[in-house]
Amino acid sequence: MNNKRILIVSNSDDLHVEVITPILTAKGHKPFRLDLNAFPRDYQFHQHISQDGCEGFIEHLPTGDRLAIEDIGSVWLRKKGEFAFLSPDLGPQENAYAIEETDHTLFGLLYGLDCYWMSHPLAMRGASFKGEQMKRAVRLGFSIPPSIISNTPEAVKSFKQALEGDMVFKAMSSSFLAADKVSQAERESDGIPTTVISDLDMDELDAIAHVPCHFQGHIEKAYELRVTVIGERVFAAKIDSQLDERTKTDFRDFSVEIPYSAIRLPLDIERRCREFVKSYGLNYGALDLIVTPKNEYIFLENNPGGQFWFVEQLVPELTMMDTLADCLIEGAQC
């Protein structure tokens, strides 16, 4: 009998973990949850490395649940979180050192695991860069919007003049504009969605000399797609973002109710989506595509750790959480 366990690495605010835990339990598997925003404060960690191999454990002190390192069969790497320490009074240098040592402790363990991953942190980082994603998408047969990444105002002005339609700005790292990296008091903005660049904005374009920015030609949409790849399965949700002015440029205004529905992709598009995710060594990906009025499929981006539960809530027949649970269980048994 295989007694391997599933390790879930996330933080205590992750709804996805709350949803999948009872699913895994009902299937006969008790996952071990490591909340980064409580680590190492609420955990004991021990790792012994020798010529004979590696052994040790992680124990969640409040519950007494102990996970032997050698019993880790699969890992679901979900969300980041800031480490927490026993002492609230660490000085700036002590705190910085504690963070670095804890990071080395945790990822020194994770990187060395020979198990099933959803998905490996090195693969996720390699899949995170928008410029590289677009080049890879073209190699795999996708069409992409005309794109430029530049801190040269004149080059961006020339790019816009050559476009047949509008130009949009898209943040590459996060639409939050790093608001989630600073305190509320330090925030200058809570973020910016994909935004059409107006003539007034063009008058301020010299500001991009400070930081390279990402611009694309605006693509007319019939509708949008969120395509989620889990293991070998591909789930596609049609997003009718063009039914409301507030979501025409960026569907991620979740205060607006727009229709989501399940849709079957053409086989060649489904294959490309799966191949794109697998080409990074990933077992998970959340891709954003546009379908134009001429029925052309346009690749926008892949989110290697993207959210999916909100889609399943809107389209329950897309049983993604159950599929992900099965992947983790099957992976742990290999």
Short mmCIF file of C-alpha atoms in Angstrom, two decimals, residues 8-9 13 41 54 62 76 102 107 115 122 141 145 223 226 228 245 257 262 289 294 300 321:
data_model
loop_
_atom_site.label_atom_id
_atom_site.label_comp_id
_atom_site.label_asym_id
_atom_site.label_seq_id
_atom_site.Cartn_x
_atom_site.Cartn_y
_atom_site.Cartn_z
CA ILE A 8 -0.10 21.82 -0.03
CA VAL A 9 2.00 24.98 0.24
CA ASP A 13 -6.29 32.97 3.27
CA ARG A 41 6.26 30.04 13.86
CA CYS A 54 17.66 12.64 3.45
CA PRO A 62 -1.31 23.45 16.78
CA TRP A 76 0.49 21.53 -4.79
CA THR A 102 13.74 30.33 6.21
CA PHE A 107 13.03 25.71 -0.87
CA CYS A 115 7.68 13.64 -6.48
CA LEU A 122 11.41 26.52 -10.93
CA GLY A 141 1.22 28.03 -33.76
CA PRO A 145 -1.40 40.74 -30.76
CA TYR A 223 -15.66 36.94 -26.58
CA ARG A 226 -10.13 31.27 -19.83
CA THR A 228 -7.37 25.91 -17.64
CA GLU A 245 -18.72 48.44 -21.46
CA GLU A 257 -21.92 40.23 -13.78
CA ALA A 262 -18.50 26.01 -20.83
CA LEU A 289 -7.31 33.87 -25.18
CA LYS A 294 -13.75 36.45 -37.56
CA LEU A 300 -2.76 36.74 -24.60
CA MET A 321 -11.15 21.10 -8.41
#
